[in-house]
Amino acid sequence: MRKIETIGILTSGGDAPGMNAAIRAITRAAIANGFRVKGIYRGYDGLIQNEIVEFSTENVSNIIQRGGTILKTARSKEFETVEGRQKAYENMTAAGIDALVVIGGNGSLSGARIFAQEFDVPCIGLPGTIDNDLNGTDLTIGYDTTLNTIMECVDKIRDTATSHERIFFVEVMGRDAGFLAQNSAIAAGAEAAIIPEDSTGADQLEHFVSRGIRKSKNSSIVIVSESPKCGAMYYADRLKKEHPEFDVRVSILGHLQRGGSPSAGDRILASRLGAGAINALMEGQRNVMIGIRNDEIVYVPFTSAVKSNKVVKHELVDVLSTLSI
Ligand code: F6P
């Protein structure tokens, strides 16, 4: 196996607060252990376009508190093709990069898995997504900050919902995963959450109405996971038709959920996972995501990490339902 001297870092997919803290941690842990570091801009697209820059510890000064990613990010279509990955491999080799650390979500780590297999490149993943939908890790970088952002928004919406005695459908991110919706609903004291993982097959709107929320409260907040067909607008329109007596409004939080300074939790998580990535490479680990389980750093094979079957615990559904009477 080729000796690792230079490590490339890239961020890919949707940005997440804490990605900069991760870039800082990987860079500094790598340099502290005698490696050279190269920053790759614009995710896999940047690798294909050869946007590669040597990093020193100064490149990552004063970024731990900043949202977004200083390396920029992209969802690369070209990297999905064999030709794109071939080009990426050639540029990586020409830049003297021996191993790659990829910070991103499901799609990004799936890309790393294929790339590692095709070209026998040591790749390490860091779970960087607000969605918290990667398997084998309790938390992903960005999730905690986004939860707090949503909670603060919903607190504000509640003021106006209460004053006007309205039902608000608040749409949050997480198109295939309800972690943000379920837990922000609990944190903000919402009356219900409508999530993609509901496995009961029950009509979630009907369930909400049948619990007679309006009888005991003068306003309600329902958090809805975004969805192309069944987002907040869909449920609001249905409720207006089925119950014209209710005064219904919609608030779609959108991309503000991805911005902002990372929480202490995300900074610490990103720092631990970043340092963990370098330890993993030094231990000869390949093609694993660095995760955290029960407050311990764990190595999760890419194949398990990207399986889309991480579930929202039923206990959380019960807690929300019990506390929102
Ligand atoms: O995966 C992160 C995420 O923020 C999802 O929650 C959301 O569905 C998606 O990205 C939005 O992507 P884009 O920024 O490309 O619109």
GROMACS .gro file of C-alpha atoms and ligand atoms in nm:
model
  341
    1MET     CA    1   0.000   0.000   0.000
    2ARG     CA    2   0.129   0.346  -0.092
    3LYS     CA    3   0.253   0.556   0.199
    4ILE     CA    4   0.024   0.851   0.272
    5GLU     CA    5   0.208   1.183   0.267
    6THR     CA    6  -0.054   1.427   0.140
    7ILE     CA    7  -0.422   1.441   0.231
    8GLY     CA    8  -0.686   1.617   0.022
    9ILE     CA    9  -1.001   1.761   0.183
   10LEU     CA   10  -1.326   1.850   0.014
   11THR     CA   11  -1.680   1.939   0.115
   12SER     CA   12  -1.965   1.814  -0.101
   13GLY     CA   13  -2.345   1.825  -0.124
   14GLY     CA   14  -2.553   2.065   0.084
   15ASP     CA   15  -2.339   2.280   0.313
   16ALA     CA   16  -2.385   2.239   0.688
   17PRO     CA   17  -2.282   2.457   0.984
   18GLY     CA   18  -1.968   2.303   1.133
   19MET     CA   19  -1.810   2.205   0.802
   20ASN     CA   20  -1.547   2.475   0.857
   21ALA     CA   21  -1.472   2.341   1.203
   22ALA     CA   22  -1.421   2.000   1.039
   23ILE     CA   23  -1.188   2.143   0.770
   24ARG     CA   24  -0.988   2.313   1.045
   25ALA     CA   25  -0.966   1.997   1.255
   26ILE     CA   26  -0.861   1.773   0.965
   27THR     CA   27  -0.599   2.025   0.846
   28ARG     CA   28  -0.448   2.084   1.188
   29ALA     CA   29  -0.454   1.719   1.298
   30ALA     CA   30  -0.293   1.622   0.967
   31ILE     CA   31  -0.018   1.884   0.990
   32ALA     CA   32   0.043   1.802   1.357
   33ASN     CA   33   0.108   1.443   1.250
   34GLY     CA   34   0.348   1.532   0.968
   35PHE     CA   35   0.116   1.517   0.665
   36ARG     CA   36   0.077   1.778   0.395
   37VAL     CA   37  -0.274   1.903   0.327
   38LYS     CA   38  -0.442   2.019   0.006
   39GLY     CA   39  -0.780   2.189   0.001
   40ILE     CA   40  -1.001   2.097  -0.294
   41TYR     CA   41  -1.254   2.367  -0.385
   42ARG     CA   42  -1.615   2.308  -0.501
   43GLY     CA   43  -1.641   1.943  -0.402
   44TYR     CA   44  -1.588   1.672  -0.661
   45ASP     CA   45  -1.637   1.931  -0.938
   46GLY     CA   46  -1.326   2.106  -0.810
   47LEU     CA   47  -1.131   1.782  -0.819
   48ILE     CA   48  -1.236   1.734  -1.181
   49GLN     CA   49  -1.152   2.099  -1.263
   50ASN     CA   50  -0.824   2.084  -1.069
   51GLU     CA   51  -0.911   2.351  -0.811
   52ILE     CA   52  -0.656   2.233  -0.557
   53VAL     CA   53  -0.461   2.453  -0.314
   54GLU     CA   54  -0.189   2.371  -0.060
   55PHE     CA   55  -0.317   2.434   0.295
   56SER     CA   56  -0.119   2.545   0.598
   57THR     CA   57  -0.255   2.590   0.951
   58GLU     CA   58  -0.316   2.960   0.867
   59ASN     CA   59  -0.562   2.869   0.591
   60VAL     CA   60  -0.795   2.743   0.860
   61SER     CA   61  -0.746   3.021   1.115
   62ASN     CA   62  -1.055   3.205   1.233
   63ILE     CA   63  -1.306   2.973   1.066
   64ILE     CA   64  -1.433   2.752   1.350
   65GLN     CA   65  -1.719   2.994   1.416
   66ARG     CA   66  -1.820   3.048   1.053
   67GLY     CA   67  -2.116   2.880   0.884
   68GLY     CA   68  -2.102   2.741   0.530
   69THR     CA   69  -1.776   2.601   0.397
   70ILE     CA   70  -1.463   2.795   0.301
   71LEU     CA   71  -1.393   2.520   0.045
   72LYS     CA   72  -1.731   2.585  -0.126
   73THR     CA   73  -1.945   2.291  -0.220
   74ALA     CA   74  -2.133   2.138  -0.512
   75ARG     CA   75  -2.350   1.845  -0.609
   76SER     CA   76  -2.138   1.710  -0.895
   77LYS     CA   77  -2.317   1.548  -1.186
   78GLU     CA   78  -1.988   1.484  -1.364
   79PHE     CA   79  -1.850   1.279  -1.076
   80GLU     CA   80  -2.141   1.038  -1.129
   81THR     CA   81  -1.981   0.938  -1.461
   82VAL     CA   82  -1.679   0.707  -1.502
   83GLU     CA   83  -1.510   0.973  -1.717
   84GLY     CA   84  -1.555   1.235  -1.447
   85ARG     CA   85  -1.411   1.011  -1.178
   86GLN     CA   86  -1.117   0.920  -1.407
   87LYS     CA   87  -1.038   1.290  -1.450
   88ALA     CA   88  -1.068   1.344  -1.075
   89TYR     CA   89  -0.827   1.058  -1.012
   90GLU     CA   90  -0.573   1.193  -1.261
   91ASN     CA   91  -0.582   1.541  -1.103
   92MET     CA   92  -0.557   1.399  -0.756
   93THR     CA   93  -0.252   1.191  -0.848
   94ALA     CA   94  -0.091   1.483  -1.031
   95ALA     CA   95  -0.136   1.698  -0.718
   96GLY     CA   96   0.037   1.427  -0.513
   97ILE     CA   97  -0.273   1.358  -0.303
   98ASP     CA   98  -0.257   1.007  -0.155
   99ALA     CA   99  -0.579   1.005   0.049
  100LEU     CA  100  -0.905   1.194   0.048
  101VAL     CA  101  -1.125   1.315   0.334
  102VAL     CA  102  -1.477   1.392   0.215
  103ILE     CA  103  -1.718   1.590   0.432
  104GLY     CA  104  -2.076   1.547   0.316
  105GLY     CA  105  -2.403   1.359   0.327
  106ASN     CA  106  -2.541   1.046   0.171
  107GLY     CA  107  -2.472   1.127  -0.195
  108SER     CA  108  -2.122   1.256  -0.123
  109LEU     CA  109  -2.017   0.951   0.076
  110SER     CA  110  -2.172   0.720  -0.186
  111GLY     CA  111  -1.949   0.898  -0.440
  112ALA     CA  112  -1.645   0.845  -0.216
  113ARG     CA  113  -1.731   0.476  -0.183
  114ILE     CA  114  -1.741   0.423  -0.561
  115PHE     CA  115  -1.425   0.631  -0.618
  116ALA     CA  116  -1.234   0.438  -0.351
  117GLN     CA  117  -1.336   0.107  -0.506
  118GLU     CA  118  -1.260   0.204  -0.865
  119PHE     CA  119  -0.917   0.358  -0.809
  120ASP     CA  120  -0.804   0.197  -0.485
  121VAL     CA  121  -0.778   0.540  -0.320
  122PRO     CA  122  -0.792   0.562   0.061
  123CYS     CA  123  -1.103   0.766   0.137
  124ILE     CA  124  -1.240   0.872   0.474
  125GLY     CA  125  -1.583   1.031   0.517
  126LEU     CA  126  -1.714   1.277   0.772
  127PRO     CA  127  -2.092   1.298   0.817
  128GLY     CA  128  -2.168   1.655   0.714
  129THR     CA  129  -2.538   1.714   0.666
  130ILE     CA  130  -2.813   1.896   0.852
  131ASP     CA  131  -3.043   1.598   0.787
  132ASN     CA  132  -2.881   1.359   1.041
  133ASP     CA  133  -2.970   1.072   0.810
  134LEU     CA  134  -2.640   0.882   0.794
  135ASN     CA  135  -2.633   0.539   0.951
  136GLY     CA  136  -2.396   0.434   1.226
  137THR     CA  137  -2.356   0.778   1.379
  138ASP     CA  138  -2.579   0.933   1.645
  139LEU     CA  139  -2.519   1.281   1.502
  140THR     CA  140  -2.408   1.450   1.183
  141ILE     CA  141  -2.226   1.783   1.158
  142GLY     CA  142  -2.477   2.067   1.119
  143TYR     CA  143  -2.781   1.893   1.260
  144ASP     CA  144  -2.767   2.050   1.607
  145THR     CA  145  -2.723   2.404   1.472
  146THR     CA  146  -3.012   2.362   1.229
  147LEU     CA  147  -3.238   2.222   1.500
  148ASN     CA  148  -3.167   2.532   1.707
  149THR     CA  149  -3.230   2.760   1.408
  150ILE     CA  150  -3.566   2.596   1.342
  151MET     CA  151  -3.658   2.614   1.710
  152GLU     CA  152  -3.585   2.988   1.720
  153CYS     CA  153  -3.794   3.046   1.405
  154VAL     CA  154  -4.086   2.846   1.540
  155ASP     CA  155  -4.072   3.036   1.870
  156LYS     CA  156  -4.123   3.355   1.669
  157ILE     CA  157  -4.398   3.207   1.452
  158ARG     CA  158  -4.579   3.100   1.768
  159ASP     CA  159  -4.610   3.462   1.880
  160THR     CA  160  -4.808   3.555   1.572
  161ALA     CA  161  -4.993   3.220   1.559
  162THR     CA  162  -5.116   3.274   1.914
  163SER     CA  163  -5.213   3.637   1.857
  164HIS     CA  164  -5.424   3.551   1.552
  165GLU     CA  165  -5.540   3.209   1.675
  166ARG     CA  166  -5.412   3.038   1.363
  167ILE     CA  167  -5.287   2.698   1.260
  168PHE     CA  168  -4.939   2.721   1.107
  169PHE     CA  169  -4.778   2.456   0.892
  170VAL     CA  170  -4.404   2.516   0.913
  171GLU     CA  171  -4.199   2.336   0.649
  172VAL     CA  172  -3.846   2.231   0.739
  173MET     CA  173  -3.566   2.062   0.546
  174GLY     CA  174  -3.495   1.690   0.532
  175ARG     CA  175  -3.663   1.565   0.217
  176ASP     CA  176  -3.611   1.197   0.301
  177ALA     CA  177  -3.558   1.215   0.675
  178GLY     CA  178  -3.777   1.342   0.956
  179PHE     CA  179  -3.514   1.396   1.227
  180LEU     CA  180  -3.524   1.774   1.191
  181ALA     CA  181  -3.904   1.786   1.185
  182GLN     CA  182  -3.959   1.546   1.473
  183ASN     CA  183  -3.700   1.689   1.710
  184SER     CA  184  -3.762   2.055   1.629
  185ALA     CA  185  -4.131   1.990   1.698
  186ILE     CA  186  -4.041   1.856   2.042
  187ALA     CA  187  -3.797   2.142   2.110
  188ALA     CA  188  -4.043   2.412   2.003
  189GLY     CA  189  -4.343   2.255   2.174
  190ALA     CA  190  -4.526   2.212   1.844
  191GLU     CA  191  -4.856   2.029   1.832
  192ALA     CA  192  -4.754   1.777   1.564
  193ALA     CA  193  -4.487   1.672   1.317
  194ILE     CA  194  -4.550   1.522   0.976
  195ILE     CA  195  -4.248   1.317   0.872
  196PRO     CA  196  -4.160   1.098   0.572
  197GLU     CA  197  -4.082   0.793   0.786
  198ASP     CA  198  -4.431   0.751   0.930
  199SER     CA  199  -4.474   0.377   0.883
  200THR     CA  200  -4.826   0.340   1.016
  201GLY     CA  201  -4.977   0.434   0.681
  202ALA     CA  202  -5.219   0.654   0.876
  203ASP     CA  203  -5.318   0.993   0.741
  204GLN     CA  204  -5.099   1.219   0.952
  205LEU     CA  205  -5.320   1.526   0.898
  206GLU     CA  206  -5.632   1.341   0.994
  207HIS     CA  207  -5.457   1.211   1.303
  208PHE     CA  208  -5.366   1.568   1.401
  209VAL     CA  209  -5.721   1.698   1.351
  210SER     CA  210  -5.888   1.400   1.516
  211ARG     CA  211  -5.692   1.462   1.834
  212GLY     CA  212  -5.905   1.772   1.870
  213ILE     CA  213  -5.613   2.009   1.919
  214ARG     CA  214  -5.825   2.313   1.847
  215LYS     CA  215  -6.067   2.233   2.126
  216SER     CA  216  -5.815   2.301   2.396
  217LYS     CA  217  -5.578   2.547   2.229
  218ASN     CA  218  -5.626   2.871   2.044
  219SER     CA  219  -5.342   2.807   1.798
  220SER     CA  220  -5.138   2.519   1.666
  221ILE     CA  221  -4.807   2.457   1.499
  222VAL     CA  222  -4.746   2.158   1.278
  223ILE     CA  223  -4.390   2.098   1.156
  224VAL     CA  224  -4.379   1.930   0.813
  225SER     CA  225  -4.076   1.772   0.646
  226GLU     CA  226  -4.029   1.917   0.299
  227SER     CA  227  -4.150   1.697   0.017
  228PRO     CA  228  -4.212   1.767  -0.353
  229LYS     CA  229  -4.574   1.649  -0.326
  230CYS     CA  230  -4.673   1.651   0.040
  231GLY     CA  231  -4.508   1.957   0.190
  232ALA     CA  232  -4.663   2.224   0.412
  233MET     CA  233  -4.866   2.375   0.122
  234TYR     CA  234  -5.029   2.040   0.051
  235TYR     CA  235  -5.144   1.992   0.410
  236ALA     CA  236  -5.253   2.355   0.450
  237ASP     CA  237  -5.464   2.337   0.133
  238ARG     CA  238  -5.623   2.015   0.246
  239LEU     CA  239  -5.703   2.150   0.591
  240LYS     CA  240  -5.854   2.468   0.446
  241LYS     CA  241  -6.081   2.260   0.221
  242GLU     CA  242  -6.176   2.004   0.483
  243HIS     CA  243  -6.208   2.253   0.771
  244PRO     CA  244  -6.287   2.602   0.639
  245GLU     CA  245  -6.348   2.713   0.997
  246PHE     CA  246  -5.973   2.712   1.068
  247ASP     CA  247  -5.749   3.008   0.989
  248VAL     CA  248  -5.447   2.843   0.827
  249ARG     CA  249  -5.107   2.979   0.728
  250VAL     CA  250  -4.786   2.832   0.587
  251SER     CA  251  -4.426   2.922   0.658
  252ILE     CA  252  -4.149   2.756   0.456
  253LEU     CA  253  -3.820   2.810   0.635
  254GLY     CA  254  -3.602   2.716   0.335
  255HIS     CA  255  -3.229   2.771   0.313
  256LEU     CA  256  -3.196   2.994   0.619
  257GLN     CA  257  -3.189   2.659   0.800
  258ARG     CA  258  -2.850   2.578   0.651
  259GLY     CA  259  -2.681   2.902   0.751
  260GLY     CA  260  -2.544   3.053   1.068
  261SER     CA  261  -2.262   3.010   1.312
  262PRO     CA  262  -2.232   2.646   1.428
  263SER     CA  263  -2.345   2.558   1.779
  264ALA     CA  264  -2.092   2.450   2.042
  265GLY     CA  265  -2.218   2.094   1.992
  266ASP     CA  266  -2.145   2.101   1.618
  267ARG     CA  267  -1.802   2.263   1.665
  268ILE     CA  268  -1.699   1.997   1.916
  269LEU     CA  269  -1.843   1.716   1.705
  270ALA     CA  270  -1.667   1.842   1.390
  271SER     CA  271  -1.338   1.883   1.578
  272ARG     CA  272  -1.354   1.531   1.720
  273LEU     CA  273  -1.455   1.373   1.389
  274GLY     CA  274  -1.189   1.570   1.199
  275ALA     CA  275  -0.914   1.458   1.435
  276GLY     CA  276  -1.065   1.109   1.419
  277ALA     CA  277  -1.028   1.106   1.039
  278ILE     CA  278  -0.651   1.154   1.066
  279ASN     CA  279  -0.622   0.891   1.340
  280ALA     CA  280  -0.818   0.652   1.120
  281LEU     CA  281  -0.582   0.705   0.826
  282MET     CA  282  -0.281   0.653   1.053
  283GLU     CA  283  -0.436   0.328   1.176
  284GLY     CA  284  -0.464   0.210   0.815
  285GLN     CA  285  -0.843   0.253   0.795
  286ARG     CA  286  -0.988   0.290   0.446
  287ASN     CA  287  -1.331   0.368   0.312
  288VAL     CA  288  -1.502   0.436   0.640
  289MET     CA  289  -1.707   0.723   0.775
  290ILE     CA  290  -1.601   0.858   1.111
  291GLY     CA  291  -1.906   0.865   1.333
  292ILE     CA  292  -1.998   0.912   1.696
  293ARG     CA  293  -2.195   0.658   1.897
  294ASN     CA  294  -2.258   0.682   2.271
  295ASP     CA  295  -1.997   0.958   2.282
  296GLU     CA  296  -1.727   0.731   2.130
  297ILE     CA  297  -1.564   0.777   1.790
  298VAL     CA  298  -1.653   0.487   1.559
  299TYR     CA  299  -1.554   0.378   1.208
  300VAL     CA  300  -1.852   0.295   0.989
  301PRO     CA  301  -1.793   0.128   0.651
  302PHE     CA  302  -1.929   0.348   0.370
  303THR     CA  303  -2.166   0.072   0.260
  304SER     CA  304  -2.341   0.077   0.601
  305ALA     CA  305  -2.324   0.455   0.646
  306VAL     CA  306  -2.514   0.535   0.327
  307LYS     CA  307  -2.790   0.278   0.369
  308SER     CA  308  -3.099   0.493   0.390
  309ASN     CA  309  -3.266   0.316   0.678
  310LYS     CA  310  -3.182   0.524   0.982
  311VAL     CA  311  -3.509   0.552   1.167
  312VAL     CA  312  -3.670   0.820   1.378
  313LYS     CA  313  -3.726   0.644   1.712
  314HIS     CA  314  -4.088   0.575   1.787
  315GLU     CA  315  -4.025   0.703   2.139
  316LEU     CA  316  -3.980   1.054   1.992
  317VAL     CA  317  -4.316   1.029   1.816
  318ASP     CA  318  -4.475   0.924   2.146
  319VAL     CA  319  -4.308   1.205   2.341
  320LEU     CA  320  -4.437   1.470   2.101
  321SER     CA  321  -4.783   1.323   2.098
  322THR     CA  322  -4.802   1.297   2.478
  323LEU     CA  323  -4.666   1.644   2.545
  324SER     CA  324  -4.882   1.824   2.292
  325ILE     CA  325  -5.221   1.748   2.448
  326F6P     O1  326  -2.933   1.734   0.228
  326F6P     C1  327  -2.932   1.860   0.283
  326F6P     C2  328  -3.050   1.941   0.234
  326F6P     O2  329  -3.047   2.067   0.300
  326F6P     C3  330  -3.185   1.876   0.248
  326F6P     O3  331  -3.240   1.887   0.376
  326F6P     C4  332  -3.265   1.950   0.145
  326F6P     O4  333  -3.372   1.872   0.102
  326F6P     C5  334  -3.166   1.971   0.035
  326F6P     O5  335  -3.037   1.968   0.095
  326F6P     C6  336  -3.182   2.100  -0.041
  326F6P     O6  337  -3.087   2.104  -0.141
  326F6P     P1  338  -3.051   2.233  -0.230
  326F6P     O7  339  -2.973   2.327  -0.145
  326F6P     O8  340  -2.971   2.178  -0.341
  326F6P     O9  341  -3.180   2.291  -0.271
   0.00000   0.00000   0.00000
